[in-house]
Short mmCIF file of C-alpha atoms in Angstrom, two decimals:
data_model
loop_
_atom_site.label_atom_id
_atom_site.label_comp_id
_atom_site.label_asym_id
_atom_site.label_seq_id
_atom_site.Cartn_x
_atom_site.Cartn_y
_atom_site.Cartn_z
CA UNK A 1 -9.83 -17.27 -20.95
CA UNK A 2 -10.51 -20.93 -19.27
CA UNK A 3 -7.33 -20.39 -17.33
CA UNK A 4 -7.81 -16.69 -16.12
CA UNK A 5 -11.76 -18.03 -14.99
CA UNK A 6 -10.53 -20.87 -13.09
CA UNK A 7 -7.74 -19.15 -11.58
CA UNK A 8 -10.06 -16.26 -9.91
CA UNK A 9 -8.50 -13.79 -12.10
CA UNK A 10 -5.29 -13.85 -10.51
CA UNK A 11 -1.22 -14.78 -11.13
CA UNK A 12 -0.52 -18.02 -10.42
CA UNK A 13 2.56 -17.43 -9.02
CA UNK A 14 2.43 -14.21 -7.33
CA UNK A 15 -1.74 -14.51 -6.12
CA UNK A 16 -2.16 -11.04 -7.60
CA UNK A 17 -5.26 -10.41 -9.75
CA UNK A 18 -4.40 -9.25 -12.97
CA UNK A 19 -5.75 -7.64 -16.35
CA UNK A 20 -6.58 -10.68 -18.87
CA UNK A 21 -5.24 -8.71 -21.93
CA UNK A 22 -1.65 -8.41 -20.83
CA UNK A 23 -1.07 -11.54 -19.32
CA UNK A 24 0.05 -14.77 -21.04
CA UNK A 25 -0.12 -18.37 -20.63
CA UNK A 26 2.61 -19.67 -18.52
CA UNK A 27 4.27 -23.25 -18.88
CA UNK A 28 4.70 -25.07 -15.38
CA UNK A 29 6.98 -27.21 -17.39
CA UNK A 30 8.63 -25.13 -20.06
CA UNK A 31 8.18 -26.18 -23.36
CA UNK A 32 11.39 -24.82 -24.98
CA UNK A 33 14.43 -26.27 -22.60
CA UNK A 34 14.57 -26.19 -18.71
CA UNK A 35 16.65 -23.98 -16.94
CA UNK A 36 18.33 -26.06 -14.11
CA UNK A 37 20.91 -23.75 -12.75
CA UNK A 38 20.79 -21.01 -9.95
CA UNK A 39 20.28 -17.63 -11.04
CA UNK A 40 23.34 -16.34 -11.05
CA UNK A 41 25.41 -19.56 -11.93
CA UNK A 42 26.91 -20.98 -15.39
CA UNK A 43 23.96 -22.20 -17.23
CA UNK A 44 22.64 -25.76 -17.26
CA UNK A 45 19.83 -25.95 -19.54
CA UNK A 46 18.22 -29.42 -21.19
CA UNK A 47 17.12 -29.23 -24.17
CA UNK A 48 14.31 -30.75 -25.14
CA UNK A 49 12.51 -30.80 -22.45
CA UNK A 50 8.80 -30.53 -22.18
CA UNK A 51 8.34 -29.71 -25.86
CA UNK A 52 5.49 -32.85 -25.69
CA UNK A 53 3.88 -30.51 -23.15
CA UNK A 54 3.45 -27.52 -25.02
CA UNK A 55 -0.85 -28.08 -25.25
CA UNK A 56 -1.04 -30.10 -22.59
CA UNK A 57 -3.88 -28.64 -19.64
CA UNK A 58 -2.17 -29.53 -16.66
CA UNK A 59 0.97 -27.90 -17.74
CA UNK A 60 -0.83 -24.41 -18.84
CA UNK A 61 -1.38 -21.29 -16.05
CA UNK A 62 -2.48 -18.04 -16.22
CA UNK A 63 0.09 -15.57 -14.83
CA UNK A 64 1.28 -12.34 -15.06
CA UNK A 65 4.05 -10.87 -17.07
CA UNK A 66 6.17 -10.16 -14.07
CA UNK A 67 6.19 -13.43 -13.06
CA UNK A 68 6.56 -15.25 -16.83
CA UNK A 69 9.61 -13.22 -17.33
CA UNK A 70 13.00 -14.31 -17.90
CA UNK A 71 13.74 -12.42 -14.60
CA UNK A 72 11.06 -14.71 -12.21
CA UNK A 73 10.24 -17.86 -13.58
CA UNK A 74 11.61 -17.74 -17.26
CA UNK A 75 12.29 -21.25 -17.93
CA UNK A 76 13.17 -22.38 -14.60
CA UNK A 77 12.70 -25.60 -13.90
CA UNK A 78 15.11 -27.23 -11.07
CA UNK A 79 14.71 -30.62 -10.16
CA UNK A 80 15.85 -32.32 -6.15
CA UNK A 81 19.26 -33.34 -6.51
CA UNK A 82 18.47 -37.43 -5.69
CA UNK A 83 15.83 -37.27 -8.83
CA UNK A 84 16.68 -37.81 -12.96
CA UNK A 85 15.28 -36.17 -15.73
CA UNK A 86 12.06 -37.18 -17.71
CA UNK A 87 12.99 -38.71 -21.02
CA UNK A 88 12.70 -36.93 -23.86
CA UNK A 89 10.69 -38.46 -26.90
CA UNK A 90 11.28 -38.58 -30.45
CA UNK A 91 8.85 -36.20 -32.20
CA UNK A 92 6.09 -37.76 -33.92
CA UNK A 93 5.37 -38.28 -37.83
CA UNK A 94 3.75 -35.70 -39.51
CA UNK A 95 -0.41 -36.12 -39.04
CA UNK A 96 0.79 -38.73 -36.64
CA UNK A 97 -0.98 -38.68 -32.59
CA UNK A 98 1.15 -37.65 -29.90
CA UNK A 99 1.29 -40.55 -27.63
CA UNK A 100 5.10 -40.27 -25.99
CA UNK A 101 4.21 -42.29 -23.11
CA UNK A 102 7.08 -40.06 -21.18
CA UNK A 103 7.12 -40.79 -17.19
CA UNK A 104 7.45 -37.56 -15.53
CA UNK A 105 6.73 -39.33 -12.14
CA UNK A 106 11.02 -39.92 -12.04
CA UNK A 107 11.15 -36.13 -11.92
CA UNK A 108 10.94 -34.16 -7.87
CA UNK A 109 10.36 -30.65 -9.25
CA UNK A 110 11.33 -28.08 -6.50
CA UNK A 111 9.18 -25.57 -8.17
CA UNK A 112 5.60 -25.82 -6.78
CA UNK A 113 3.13 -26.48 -9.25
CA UNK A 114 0.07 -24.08 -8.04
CA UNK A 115 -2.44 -26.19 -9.46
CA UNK A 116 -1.82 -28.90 -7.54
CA UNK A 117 0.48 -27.75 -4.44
CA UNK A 118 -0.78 -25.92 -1.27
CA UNK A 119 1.44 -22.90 -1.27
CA UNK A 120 1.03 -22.91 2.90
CA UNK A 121 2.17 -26.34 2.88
CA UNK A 122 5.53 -24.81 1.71
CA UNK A 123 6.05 -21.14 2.59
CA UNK A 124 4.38 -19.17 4.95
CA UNK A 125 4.42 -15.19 5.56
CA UNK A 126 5.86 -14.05 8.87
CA UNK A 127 6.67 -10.70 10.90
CA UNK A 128 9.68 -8.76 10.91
CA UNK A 129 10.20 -6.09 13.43
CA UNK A 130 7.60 -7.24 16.12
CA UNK A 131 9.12 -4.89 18.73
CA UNK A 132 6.98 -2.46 17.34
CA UNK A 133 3.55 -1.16 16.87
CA UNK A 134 1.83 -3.85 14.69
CA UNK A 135 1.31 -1.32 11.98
CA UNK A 136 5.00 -1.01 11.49
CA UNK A 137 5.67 -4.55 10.98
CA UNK A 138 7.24 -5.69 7.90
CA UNK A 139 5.97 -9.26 5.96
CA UNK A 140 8.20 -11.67 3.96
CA UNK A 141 7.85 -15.17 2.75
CA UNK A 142 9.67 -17.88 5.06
CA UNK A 143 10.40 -21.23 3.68
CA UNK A 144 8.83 -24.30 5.67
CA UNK A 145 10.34 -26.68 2.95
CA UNK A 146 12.78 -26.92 0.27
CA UNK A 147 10.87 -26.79 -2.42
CA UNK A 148 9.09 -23.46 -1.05
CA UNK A 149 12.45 -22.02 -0.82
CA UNK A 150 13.35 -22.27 -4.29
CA UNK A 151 10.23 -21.47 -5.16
CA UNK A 152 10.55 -17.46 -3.45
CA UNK A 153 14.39 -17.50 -5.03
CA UNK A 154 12.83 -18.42 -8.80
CA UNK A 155 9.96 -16.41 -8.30
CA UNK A 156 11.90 -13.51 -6.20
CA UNK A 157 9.33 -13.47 -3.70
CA UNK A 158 11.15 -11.07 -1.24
CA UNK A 159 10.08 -8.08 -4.79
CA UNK A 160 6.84 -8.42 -2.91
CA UNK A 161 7.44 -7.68 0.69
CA UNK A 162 5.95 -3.88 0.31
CA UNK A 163 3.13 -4.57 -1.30
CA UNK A 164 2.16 -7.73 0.82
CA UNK A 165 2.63 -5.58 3.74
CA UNK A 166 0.89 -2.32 2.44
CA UNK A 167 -2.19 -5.03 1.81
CA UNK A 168 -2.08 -6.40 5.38
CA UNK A 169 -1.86 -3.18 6.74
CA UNK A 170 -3.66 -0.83 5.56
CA UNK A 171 -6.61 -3.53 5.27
CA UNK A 172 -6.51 -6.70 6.93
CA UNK A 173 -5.16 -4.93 10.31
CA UNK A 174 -7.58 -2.52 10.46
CA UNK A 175 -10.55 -4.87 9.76
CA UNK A 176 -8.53 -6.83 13.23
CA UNK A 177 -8.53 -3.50 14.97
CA UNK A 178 -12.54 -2.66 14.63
CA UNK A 179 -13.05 -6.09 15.62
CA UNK A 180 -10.54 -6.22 18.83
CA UNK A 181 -12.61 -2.50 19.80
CA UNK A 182 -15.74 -3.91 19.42
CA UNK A 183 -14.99 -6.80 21.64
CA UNK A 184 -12.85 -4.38 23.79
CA UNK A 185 -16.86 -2.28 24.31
CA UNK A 186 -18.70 -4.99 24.21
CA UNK A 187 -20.54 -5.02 20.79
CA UNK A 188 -20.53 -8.82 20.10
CA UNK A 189 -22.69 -8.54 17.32
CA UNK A 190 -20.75 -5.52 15.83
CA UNK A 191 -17.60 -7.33 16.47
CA UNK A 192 -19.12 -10.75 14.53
CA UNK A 193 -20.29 -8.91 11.86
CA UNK A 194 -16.98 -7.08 10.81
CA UNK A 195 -15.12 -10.55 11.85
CA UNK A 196 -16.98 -11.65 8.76
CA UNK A 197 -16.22 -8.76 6.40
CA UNK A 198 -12.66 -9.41 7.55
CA UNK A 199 -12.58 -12.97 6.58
CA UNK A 200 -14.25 -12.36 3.15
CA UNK A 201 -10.32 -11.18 2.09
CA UNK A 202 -9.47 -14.77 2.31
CA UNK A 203 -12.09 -15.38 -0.77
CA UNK A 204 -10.27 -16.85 -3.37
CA UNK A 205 -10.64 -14.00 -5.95
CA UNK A 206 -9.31 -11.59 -3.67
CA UNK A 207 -5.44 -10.52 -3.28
CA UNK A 208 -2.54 -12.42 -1.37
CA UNK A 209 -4.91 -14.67 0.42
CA UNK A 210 -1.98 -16.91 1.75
CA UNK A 211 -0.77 -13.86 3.15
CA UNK A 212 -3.91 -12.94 4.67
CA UNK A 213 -4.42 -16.06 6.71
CA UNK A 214 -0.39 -15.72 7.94
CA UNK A 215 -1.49 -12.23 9.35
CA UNK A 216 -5.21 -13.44 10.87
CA UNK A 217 -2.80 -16.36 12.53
CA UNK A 218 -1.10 -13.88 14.27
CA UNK A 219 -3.47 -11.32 15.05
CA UNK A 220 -6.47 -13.50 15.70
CA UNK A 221 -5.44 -16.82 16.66
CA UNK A 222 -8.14 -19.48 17.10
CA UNK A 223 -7.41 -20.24 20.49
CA UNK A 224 -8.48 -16.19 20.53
CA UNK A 225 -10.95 -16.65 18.28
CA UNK A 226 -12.97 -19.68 20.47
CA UNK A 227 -12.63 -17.06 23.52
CA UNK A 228 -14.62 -14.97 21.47
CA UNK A 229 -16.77 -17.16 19.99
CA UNK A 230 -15.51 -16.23 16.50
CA UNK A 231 -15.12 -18.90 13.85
CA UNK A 232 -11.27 -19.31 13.16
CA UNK A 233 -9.82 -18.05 9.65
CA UNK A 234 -9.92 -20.91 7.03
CA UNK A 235 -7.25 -21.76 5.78
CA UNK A 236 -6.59 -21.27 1.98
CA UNK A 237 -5.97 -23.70 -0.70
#
């Protein structure tokens, strides 16, 4: 319940809100062997590793059960090719404290951890088909690093290029398109006022927020934005 508060009520992995009751608590680290391999590829799996993890806070998220499925994230866990693994510890004595003292600093995950990595930092959402009428455009994530590109292939990303795009256009765009009239008929006031409403879908309980700010990037720049005197879209954690 700490977890689903914290996390606005939505996925971790996917930035989708989602029902509390159906939705479990997802490992960042699994706790029952990591999956190194590619989908796809002959298994590599280490046992052992992060059973010492299992309760531990900063390795708990709340996330849907798309995304905890052995289909997304599963027990994925790759690791950069130029890092080792974590050692694994001996298990405890019984009514013995866990102190392992395990360094998981030797580890470069390529998964992002969303509790401590700015998803933007990593991938961003970008325009297919820009030819055409804005409506019609299409939006996928884009790798800026390699770390976010693993992260769409574990979490099969591209599964969410209709939604993300039914989102931005049916609501973000047309939020752009009352404000771009407004300025077009000079209604400054109209046009700051529904600039505002438009911005409140980067709050950080609503849906596909990363997304969001991708789209307001390209629609209303902030070199566009000053020319208006409109406040720029903040960016999202």
């Amino acid at each position: 319940a700490e977890l689903y508060k914290r996390q606005h009520k939505k996925c971790a992995w996917c930035a989708r809100r989602r029902d509390f009751s159906s939705s479990p608590v997802e490992h960042y680290r699994p706790k029952n062997g990591a999956w190194r391999h590619r989908r796809g590829e002959p298994r590599q799996v280490s046992a052992g590793h992060y059973w010492w993890l299992t309760w531990e806070w900063t390795n708990l998220l709340f996330a849907c059960p798309r995304c905890n499925d052995k289909g997304h994230k599963g027990n994925y866990f790759p690791l950069a090719p130029d890092t080792r693994e974590a050692d694994v510890p001996a298990a405890p004595a019984a009514g013995a404290s866990l102190d392992v003292g395990v360094d998981l600093g030797v580890e470069h995950p390529l998964l992002l951890d969303p509790s401590t990595d700015s998803f933007l930092d990593h991938v961003r959402w970008r325009p297919a088909q820009t030819n055409l009428p804005r409506k019609l455009w299409l939006w996928s994530p884009s790798p800026l690093t390699a770390r976010g590109a693993r992260t769409i292939e574990v979490l099969r990303l591209d599964e969410l290029i209709d939604e993300v795009t039914t989102h931005l256009v049916d609501t973000v765009l047309q939020g752009v398109t009352d404000v771009e009239d407004h300025l077009a008929g000079d209604r400054r006031d109209a046009a700051h006022a529904r600039w505002g409403a438009v911005l409140g879908w980067l709050a950080p309980h609503k849906d596909f927020t990363a997304a969001t700010w991708c789209a307001l990037e390209e629609w209303m720049s902030p070199a566009r934005c000053t020319s208006h005197g409109l406040p720029a879209a903040p960016r999202p954690r």
